[in-house]
Amino acid sequence: MANSNNNRRKFMATTLQSVGLTALGGLLWSGYSDEVKASPLVLRPPGALPEDDFLKACIKCGLCAEACVNRNSNKNKDGSKRAGTLQMAKGGDHKLIGTPFFIPTEVPCFMCDDIPCVPVCPSGALDMPSLLNKEQELDINKARMGLAVVHKESCIAFWGIQCDACYRACPIQGEAITIEHQKNERTGKHAFMLPIVHSDVCTGCGLCELACVTEKPAIFVLPIEHSTGRAGDHYVKGWDEKDQQRVKNAKEIHTKDERSEKEATDYLNMGVEY
Amino acid sequence: MKNIKYLLLRRVTQFTILFLYFGANAYGWHMLEGTFGASRLFGFLPLADPYTVVQVLASGFVLGADVLLGALIITTFYMVVGGRAFCSWVCPINMVTDLANWLRRKLKLDKEEVNYRFLKRRTRYWIMVLGILVSAVVGVAAFEVLSPITIMQRGIVFGFGAGVSVVIAIFLFDLFGVRNGWCGHLCPLGAAYSLIGSKSLIRVEHNHENCTACMECKVVCPENQVLYMINKESISVTDGECTNCGRCVDVCNDDALKFSIRSFAQKAK
């Protein structure tokens, strides 16, 4: 009897130890995994799912990077191979290890017509249907890898110096970046020629960032969620017929509370008392 | 030459496979592209790692048909050929841990081994299950963010970076820490393949009549608990944890061990 009690105690203790150590391991592992996937400022290949889904889906096989570096167009004039756009995150890159990304100032995306990196993706992390146009053909102009933004204080065009390097480098020339003319009040006789990025066209390829002549590029690509704001649903454009449709069925709401018993001018003049 | 036949064959297989993966990136070959997570054989046949696929599914993403088919192909292959043949014939970490193990024997470190009571061989199965749970909680394939296997493979194909430190850590752990620490106690991928291949056909068979009880096989075997029948019974090694590495067959000078097709009749006895 004493022996069986001892055995039971031992069994309980080992079970408890196993469960405890597993819980400890699970907590450490979860914490680590959650930290390493937090790398917000990373540019993904064309057609990549939104970052959260992309990190789930990417199986880290590297087929996209291999297709990118080995494409026929990726050759120097002497026939030698160039570095590819897509890199696979290594230890020390501070991006989720094994996932593909690119850095425009190293090698930007050249926006190949046949998009070799996307159809090879076996997992669906690079979503081919998102890049198909109405004719069901691959269309690289539909890619949204990021969005270029201009820092106007360091952009010399905003100083009044004539520079259109980004405009000329842009593969969707005259659409993704346009040059806007403005009068230079400082000199009174010259024009500013300001580069303006259009978010409905820009693919985030990064050729502008590479071409920028300033010491640290004044135009650069950020992931779209980091280079865009959001006005919110409660703003409706009264001059936009399509936007007006959103409030077609809205009814007037009358709020009755202590404040609304008085005239609006009353409390504006009195200060707030309620 | 006789006693390194399978060792040599394994190294040739491992290097050939890694070289084909390397060539896919460096020279644009279409023999074997990708990495262990998901690959393409001969430019069309999808292959995928079943444990990785389970983790991705657990994280809440429905994978493409290519990957699912690939995982099915790999699972079927190892179910037949021998589950942990991946570990000893394909996995690059095997070369690291084999080296650590060999050095351990040369330096006679095992005589001094500390008894790591908390580290049991079944720990890997806990880690395997835990990996799936953590994937579900965090929403990212959890073992893939630290797997030394794919870190080493991607290191060879795309360049190591700081990832090489993980490989060194495994080497040091196996050399100065626990004998067969990584492959034999911790690796959840090996655990998954142990389960997949637990009924596989190709097995090491022991002939008890020829055995002289020199125990050389148990010294070299990385999973020597599977060799419990040595000098006792003439049966096959049927444990899923056997990696089919063939080192025991290599070192046996008495013709008491050889590869054979598993006989299911023996099980009925």
Short mmCIF file of N, CA, C and O in Angstrom, two decimals, chain B residues 63-147:
data_model
loop_
_atom_site.label_atom_id
_atom_site.label_comp_id
_atom_site.label_asym_id
_atom_site.label_seq_id
_atom_site.Cartn_x
_atom_site.Cartn_y
_atom_site.Cartn_z
N LEU B 63 -3.80 26.94 -46.87
CA LEU B 63 -2.72 26.94 -47.86
C LEU B 63 -3.20 26.56 -49.25
O LEU B 63 -4.24 25.92 -49.41
N GLY B 64 -2.38 26.92 -50.24
CA GLY B 64 -2.68 26.56 -51.62
C GLY B 64 -2.60 25.06 -51.84
O GLY B 64 -1.93 24.33 -51.10
N ALA B 65 -3.29 24.58 -52.89
CA ALA B 65 -3.38 23.14 -53.17
C ALA B 65 -2.00 22.53 -53.44
O ALA B 65 -1.73 21.39 -53.08
N ASP B 66 -1.11 23.33 -54.07
CA ASP B 66 0.24 22.86 -54.36
C ASP B 66 0.95 22.36 -53.11
O ASP B 66 1.57 21.30 -53.12
N VAL B 67 0.89 23.15 -52.07
CA VAL B 67 1.59 22.81 -50.84
C VAL B 67 0.95 21.60 -50.18
O VAL B 67 1.65 20.71 -49.70
N LEU B 68 -0.37 21.54 -50.19
CA LEU B 68 -1.05 20.40 -49.58
C LEU B 68 -0.71 19.11 -50.30
O LEU B 68 -0.41 18.08 -49.68
N LEU B 69 -0.71 19.17 -51.63
CA LEU B 69 -0.34 18.00 -52.42
C LEU B 69 1.11 17.62 -52.12
O LEU B 69 1.44 16.43 -51.95
N GLY B 70 1.99 18.63 -52.03
CA GLY B 70 3.40 18.39 -51.73
C GLY B 70 3.58 17.69 -50.41
O GLY B 70 4.38 16.75 -50.28
N ALA B 71 2.84 18.12 -49.40
CA ALA B 71 2.95 17.51 -48.08
C ALA B 71 2.46 16.07 -48.12
O ALA B 71 3.03 15.19 -47.46
N LEU B 72 1.44 15.84 -48.92
CA LEU B 72 0.90 14.47 -49.06
C LEU B 72 1.95 13.56 -49.71
O LEU B 72 2.16 12.41 -49.26
N ILE B 73 2.62 14.07 -50.73
CA ILE B 73 3.64 13.28 -51.43
C ILE B 73 4.77 12.92 -50.46
O ILE B 73 5.20 11.76 -50.37
N ILE B 74 5.27 13.91 -49.72
CA ILE B 74 6.37 13.67 -48.78
C ILE B 74 5.95 12.70 -47.68
O ILE B 74 6.70 11.78 -47.33
N THR B 75 4.74 12.90 -47.15
CA THR B 75 4.26 12.01 -46.09
C THR B 75 4.20 10.57 -46.58
O THR B 75 4.69 9.66 -45.92
N THR B 76 3.63 10.38 -47.76
CA THR B 76 3.52 9.02 -48.32
C THR B 76 4.91 8.42 -48.53
O THR B 76 5.15 7.27 -48.18
N PHE B 77 5.82 9.24 -49.08
CA PHE B 77 7.17 8.75 -49.35
C PHE B 77 7.83 8.21 -48.07
O PHE B 77 8.33 7.09 -48.04
N TYR B 78 7.79 9.01 -47.00
CA TYR B 78 8.48 8.59 -45.79
C TYR B 78 7.70 7.51 -45.03
O TYR B 78 8.29 6.74 -44.27
N MET B 79 6.40 7.45 -45.24
CA MET B 79 5.63 6.35 -44.63
C MET B 79 6.13 5.02 -45.16
O MET B 79 6.17 4.02 -44.45
N VAL B 80 6.52 5.02 -46.44
CA VAL B 80 6.98 3.78 -47.06
C VAL B 80 8.47 3.57 -46.81
O VAL B 80 8.89 2.51 -46.34
N VAL B 81 9.27 4.60 -47.11
CA VAL B 81 10.72 4.42 -47.12
C VAL B 81 11.33 4.38 -45.73
O VAL B 81 12.40 3.81 -45.52
N GLY B 82 10.68 4.96 -44.75
CA GLY B 82 11.30 5.00 -43.43
C GLY B 82 11.28 6.42 -42.96
O GLY B 82 11.94 7.28 -43.54
N GLY B 83 10.47 6.67 -41.95
CA GLY B 83 10.14 8.02 -41.52
C GLY B 83 11.34 8.90 -41.33
O GLY B 83 11.47 9.94 -41.95
N ARG B 84 12.27 8.45 -40.48
CA ARG B 84 13.34 9.38 -40.16
C ARG B 84 14.51 9.27 -41.12
O ARG B 84 15.60 9.75 -40.82
N ALA B 85 14.30 8.66 -42.28
CA ALA B 85 15.34 8.71 -43.31
C ALA B 85 15.61 10.17 -43.65
O ALA B 85 16.72 10.53 -44.01
N PHE B 86 14.59 11.04 -43.50
CA PHE B 86 14.83 12.47 -43.71
C PHE B 86 15.96 12.94 -42.81
O PHE B 86 16.88 13.63 -43.23
N CYS B 87 15.88 12.56 -41.53
CA CYS B 87 16.84 13.05 -40.54
C CYS B 87 18.27 12.68 -40.91
O CYS B 87 19.18 13.48 -40.80
N SER B 88 18.49 11.43 -41.32
CA SER B 88 19.87 10.99 -41.51
C SER B 88 20.35 11.06 -42.97
O SER B 88 21.54 11.05 -43.23
N TRP B 89 19.42 11.14 -43.90
CA TRP B 89 19.83 11.13 -45.31
C TRP B 89 19.66 12.49 -45.99
O TRP B 89 20.18 12.70 -47.08
N VAL B 90 18.88 13.41 -45.41
CA VAL B 90 18.60 14.69 -46.07
C VAL B 90 19.01 15.88 -45.21
O VAL B 90 19.72 16.77 -45.66
N CYS B 91 18.59 15.88 -43.96
CA CYS B 91 18.73 17.06 -43.09
C CYS B 91 20.20 17.50 -42.93
O CYS B 91 21.04 16.69 -42.57
N PRO B 92 20.51 18.77 -43.20
CA PRO B 92 21.90 19.23 -43.07
C PRO B 92 22.38 19.31 -41.62
O PRO B 92 23.58 19.19 -41.37
N ILE B 93 21.45 19.49 -40.69
CA ILE B 93 21.84 19.56 -39.28
C ILE B 93 22.43 18.22 -38.82
O ILE B 93 23.25 18.17 -37.93
N ASN B 94 22.01 17.15 -39.50
CA ASN B 94 22.55 15.83 -39.18
C ASN B 94 24.07 15.80 -39.28
O ASN B 94 24.74 15.17 -38.46
N MET B 95 24.62 16.52 -40.25
CA MET B 95 26.08 16.54 -40.39
C MET B 95 26.73 17.24 -39.20
O MET B 95 27.80 16.86 -38.73
N VAL B 96 26.05 18.29 -38.70
CA VAL B 96 26.57 19.04 -37.56
C VAL B 96 26.52 18.18 -36.29
O VAL B 96 27.51 18.09 -35.55
N THR B 97 25.38 17.52 -36.08
CA THR B 97 25.25 16.75 -34.84
C THR B 97 26.07 15.46 -34.90
O THR B 97 26.58 15.01 -33.88
N ASP B 98 26.22 14.89 -36.10
CA ASP B 98 27.08 13.71 -36.24
C ASP B 98 28.53 14.08 -35.91
O ASP B 98 29.24 13.31 -35.26
N LEU B 99 28.95 15.25 -36.35
CA LEU B 99 30.31 15.70 -36.06
C LEU B 99 30.49 15.89 -34.55
O LEU B 99 31.49 15.45 -33.96
N ALA B 100 29.50 16.54 -33.93
CA ALA B 100 29.57 16.75 -32.48
C ALA B 100 29.63 15.41 -31.75
O ALA B 100 30.42 15.23 -30.81
N ASN B 101 28.83 14.48 -32.24
CA ASN B 101 28.76 13.16 -31.61
C ASN B 101 30.08 12.41 -31.74
O ASN B 101 30.56 11.76 -30.80
N TRP B 102 30.68 12.51 -32.91
CA TRP B 102 31.95 11.84 -33.19
C TRP B 102 33.04 12.42 -32.29
O TRP B 102 33.82 11.70 -31.68
N LEU B 103 33.06 13.77 -32.19
CA LEU B 103 34.04 14.43 -31.33
C LEU B 103 33.84 14.03 -29.88
O LEU B 103 34.80 13.83 -29.12
N ARG B 104 32.58 13.93 -29.50
CA ARG B 104 32.24 13.51 -28.14
C ARG B 104 32.85 12.16 -27.81
O ARG B 104 33.37 11.95 -26.72
N ARG B 105 32.76 11.25 -28.79
CA ARG B 105 33.33 9.91 -28.56
C ARG B 105 34.84 9.99 -28.50
O ARG B 105 35.48 9.37 -27.66
N LYS B 106 35.45 10.77 -29.41
CA LYS B 106 36.91 10.90 -29.45
C LYS B 106 37.43 11.53 -28.16
O LYS B 106 38.48 11.15 -27.65
N LEU B 107 36.70 12.53 -27.66
CA LEU B 107 37.15 13.23 -26.45
C LEU B 107 36.70 12.52 -25.18
O LEU B 107 36.95 12.98 -24.08
N LYS B 108 36.00 11.41 -25.38
CA LYS B 108 35.51 10.60 -24.26
C LYS B 108 34.69 11.42 -23.26
O LYS B 108 34.84 11.32 -22.04
N LEU B 109 33.85 12.29 -23.82
CA LEU B 109 33.06 13.17 -22.95
C LEU B 109 31.91 12.42 -22.27
O LEU B 109 31.43 12.83 -21.22
N ASP B 110 31.51 11.29 -22.87
CA ASP B 110 30.34 10.61 -22.33
C ASP B 110 30.58 10.00 -20.97
O ASP B 110 29.65 9.80 -20.19
N LYS B 111 31.86 9.70 -20.70
CA LYS B 111 32.18 9.14 -19.39
C LYS B 111 31.79 10.12 -18.28
O LYS B 111 31.48 9.73 -17.17
N GLU B 112 31.84 11.40 -18.61
CA GLU B 112 31.60 12.43 -17.59
C GLU B 112 30.18 12.97 -17.66
O GLU B 112 29.87 13.96 -17.01
N GLU B 113 29.36 12.33 -18.49
CA GLU B 113 28.07 12.97 -18.77
C GLU B 113 27.24 13.22 -17.51
O GLU B 113 27.06 12.36 -16.66
N VAL B 114 26.74 14.42 -17.44
CA VAL B 114 25.84 14.78 -16.37
C VAL B 114 24.48 14.15 -16.70
O VAL B 114 24.12 14.04 -17.85
N ASN B 115 23.77 13.76 -15.71
CA ASN B 115 22.48 13.17 -15.96
C ASN B 115 21.42 14.27 -16.05
O ASN B 115 20.99 14.83 -15.04
N TYR B 116 21.06 14.61 -17.28
CA TYR B 116 20.05 15.65 -17.46
C TYR B 116 18.68 15.04 -17.30
O TYR B 116 18.06 14.59 -18.25
N ARG B 117 18.21 15.01 -16.10
CA ARG B 117 17.00 14.25 -15.81
C ARG B 117 15.77 14.85 -16.48
O ARG B 117 14.84 14.15 -16.81
N PHE B 118 15.79 16.17 -16.65
CA PHE B 118 14.58 16.78 -17.21
C PHE B 118 14.50 16.59 -18.72
O PHE B 118 13.44 16.73 -19.31
N LEU B 119 15.65 16.26 -19.36
CA LEU B 119 15.63 16.15 -20.81
C LEU B 119 15.47 14.69 -21.22
O LEU B 119 16.42 13.94 -21.25
N LYS B 120 14.25 14.34 -21.52
CA LYS B 120 13.97 12.96 -21.93
C LYS B 120 13.82 12.91 -23.44
O LYS B 120 13.54 13.93 -24.08
N ARG B 121 13.94 11.70 -23.96
CA ARG B 121 13.79 11.57 -25.41
C ARG B 121 12.38 11.92 -25.87
O ARG B 121 12.16 12.29 -27.01
N ARG B 122 11.42 11.78 -24.98
CA ARG B 122 10.06 12.08 -25.42
C ARG B 122 9.77 13.58 -25.41
O ARG B 122 8.70 14.01 -25.84
N THR B 123 10.74 14.39 -24.90
CA THR B 123 10.55 15.84 -24.89
C THR B 123 10.17 16.37 -26.28
O THR B 123 9.35 17.26 -26.42
N ARG B 124 10.79 15.77 -27.33
CA ARG B 124 10.54 16.27 -28.69
C ARG B 124 9.06 16.19 -29.08
O ARG B 124 8.58 17.00 -29.85
N TYR B 125 8.36 15.16 -28.54
CA TYR B 125 6.94 15.05 -28.90
C TYR B 125 6.13 16.18 -28.24
O TYR B 125 5.20 16.71 -28.83
N TRP B 126 6.53 16.52 -27.01
CA TRP B 126 5.89 17.67 -26.35
C TRP B 126 6.14 18.93 -27.18
O TRP B 126 5.23 19.73 -27.40
N ILE B 127 7.40 19.10 -27.61
CA ILE B 127 7.75 20.30 -28.37
C ILE B 127 6.96 20.34 -29.69
O ILE B 127 6.48 21.39 -30.11
N MET B 128 6.80 19.15 -30.29
CA MET B 128 6.06 19.08 -31.56
C MET B 128 4.62 19.58 -31.37
O MET B 128 4.13 20.41 -32.14
N VAL B 129 3.98 19.11 -30.30
CA VAL B 129 2.60 19.53 -30.04
C VAL B 129 2.57 21.02 -29.67
O VAL B 129 1.73 21.79 -30.15
N LEU B 130 3.55 21.41 -28.85
CA LEU B 130 3.62 22.80 -28.42
C LEU B 130 3.77 23.74 -29.62
O LEU B 130 3.17 24.81 -29.67
N GLY B 131 4.60 23.31 -30.59
CA GLY B 131 4.81 24.12 -31.79
C GLY B 131 3.52 24.41 -32.51
O GLY B 131 3.29 25.52 -33.01
N ILE B 132 2.65 23.42 -32.55
CA ILE B 132 1.35 23.61 -33.23
C ILE B 132 0.47 24.56 -32.42
O ILE B 132 -0.17 25.46 -32.96
N LEU B 133 0.50 24.40 -31.08
CA LEU B 133 -0.31 25.28 -30.23
C LEU B 133 0.17 26.73 -30.33
O LEU B 133 -0.62 27.65 -30.48
N VAL B 134 1.51 26.91 -30.25
CA VAL B 134 2.05 28.27 -30.31
C VAL B 134 1.72 28.89 -31.67
O VAL B 134 1.38 30.08 -31.76
N SER B 135 1.79 28.10 -32.75
CA SER B 135 1.43 28.62 -34.08
C SER B 135 0.00 29.15 -34.06
O SER B 135 -0.28 30.21 -34.62
N ALA B 136 -0.89 28.41 -33.41
CA ALA B 136 -2.29 28.82 -33.38
C ALA B 136 -2.47 30.09 -32.56
O ALA B 136 -3.24 30.97 -32.93
N VAL B 137 -1.73 30.21 -31.45
CA VAL B 137 -1.90 31.36 -30.57
C VAL B 137 -1.30 32.62 -31.20
O VAL B 137 -1.91 33.68 -31.23
N VAL B 138 -0.06 32.50 -31.71
CA VAL B 138 0.65 33.69 -32.19
C VAL B 138 0.29 34.04 -33.63
O VAL B 138 0.40 35.19 -34.05
N GLY B 139 -0.16 33.05 -34.41
CA GLY B 139 -0.51 33.35 -35.79
C GLY B 139 0.69 33.39 -36.71
O GLY B 139 0.75 34.18 -37.65
N VAL B 140 1.69 32.55 -36.44
CA VAL B 140 2.82 32.41 -37.34
C VAL B 140 3.40 31.01 -37.09
O VAL B 140 3.35 30.53 -35.96
N ALA B 141 3.86 30.35 -38.17
CA ALA B 141 4.40 28.99 -38.00
C ALA B 141 5.57 29.05 -37.01
O ALA B 141 6.63 29.58 -37.32
N ALA B 142 5.35 28.51 -35.80
CA ALA B 142 6.23 28.82 -34.68
C ALA B 142 7.61 28.16 -34.77
O ALA B 142 8.62 28.78 -34.43
N PHE B 143 7.68 26.92 -35.23
CA PHE B 143 9.00 26.28 -35.30
C PHE B 143 9.82 26.91 -36.42
O PHE B 143 11.04 26.98 -36.35
N GLU B 144 9.14 27.40 -37.45
CA GLU B 144 9.86 27.95 -38.60
C GLU B 144 10.58 29.26 -38.28
O GLU B 144 11.48 29.66 -39.00
N VAL B 145 10.22 29.93 -37.18
CA VAL B 145 10.94 31.17 -36.86
C VAL B 145 12.26 30.87 -36.17
O VAL B 145 13.09 31.76 -36.01
N LEU B 146 12.49 29.62 -35.74
CA LEU B 146 13.77 29.33 -35.11
C LEU B 146 14.39 28.01 -35.55
O LEU B 146 15.43 27.61 -35.05
N SER B 147 13.77 27.33 -36.52
CA SER B 147 14.26 26.02 -36.94
C SER B 147 15.69 26.09 -37.47
O SER B 147 15.96 26.71 -38.49
#
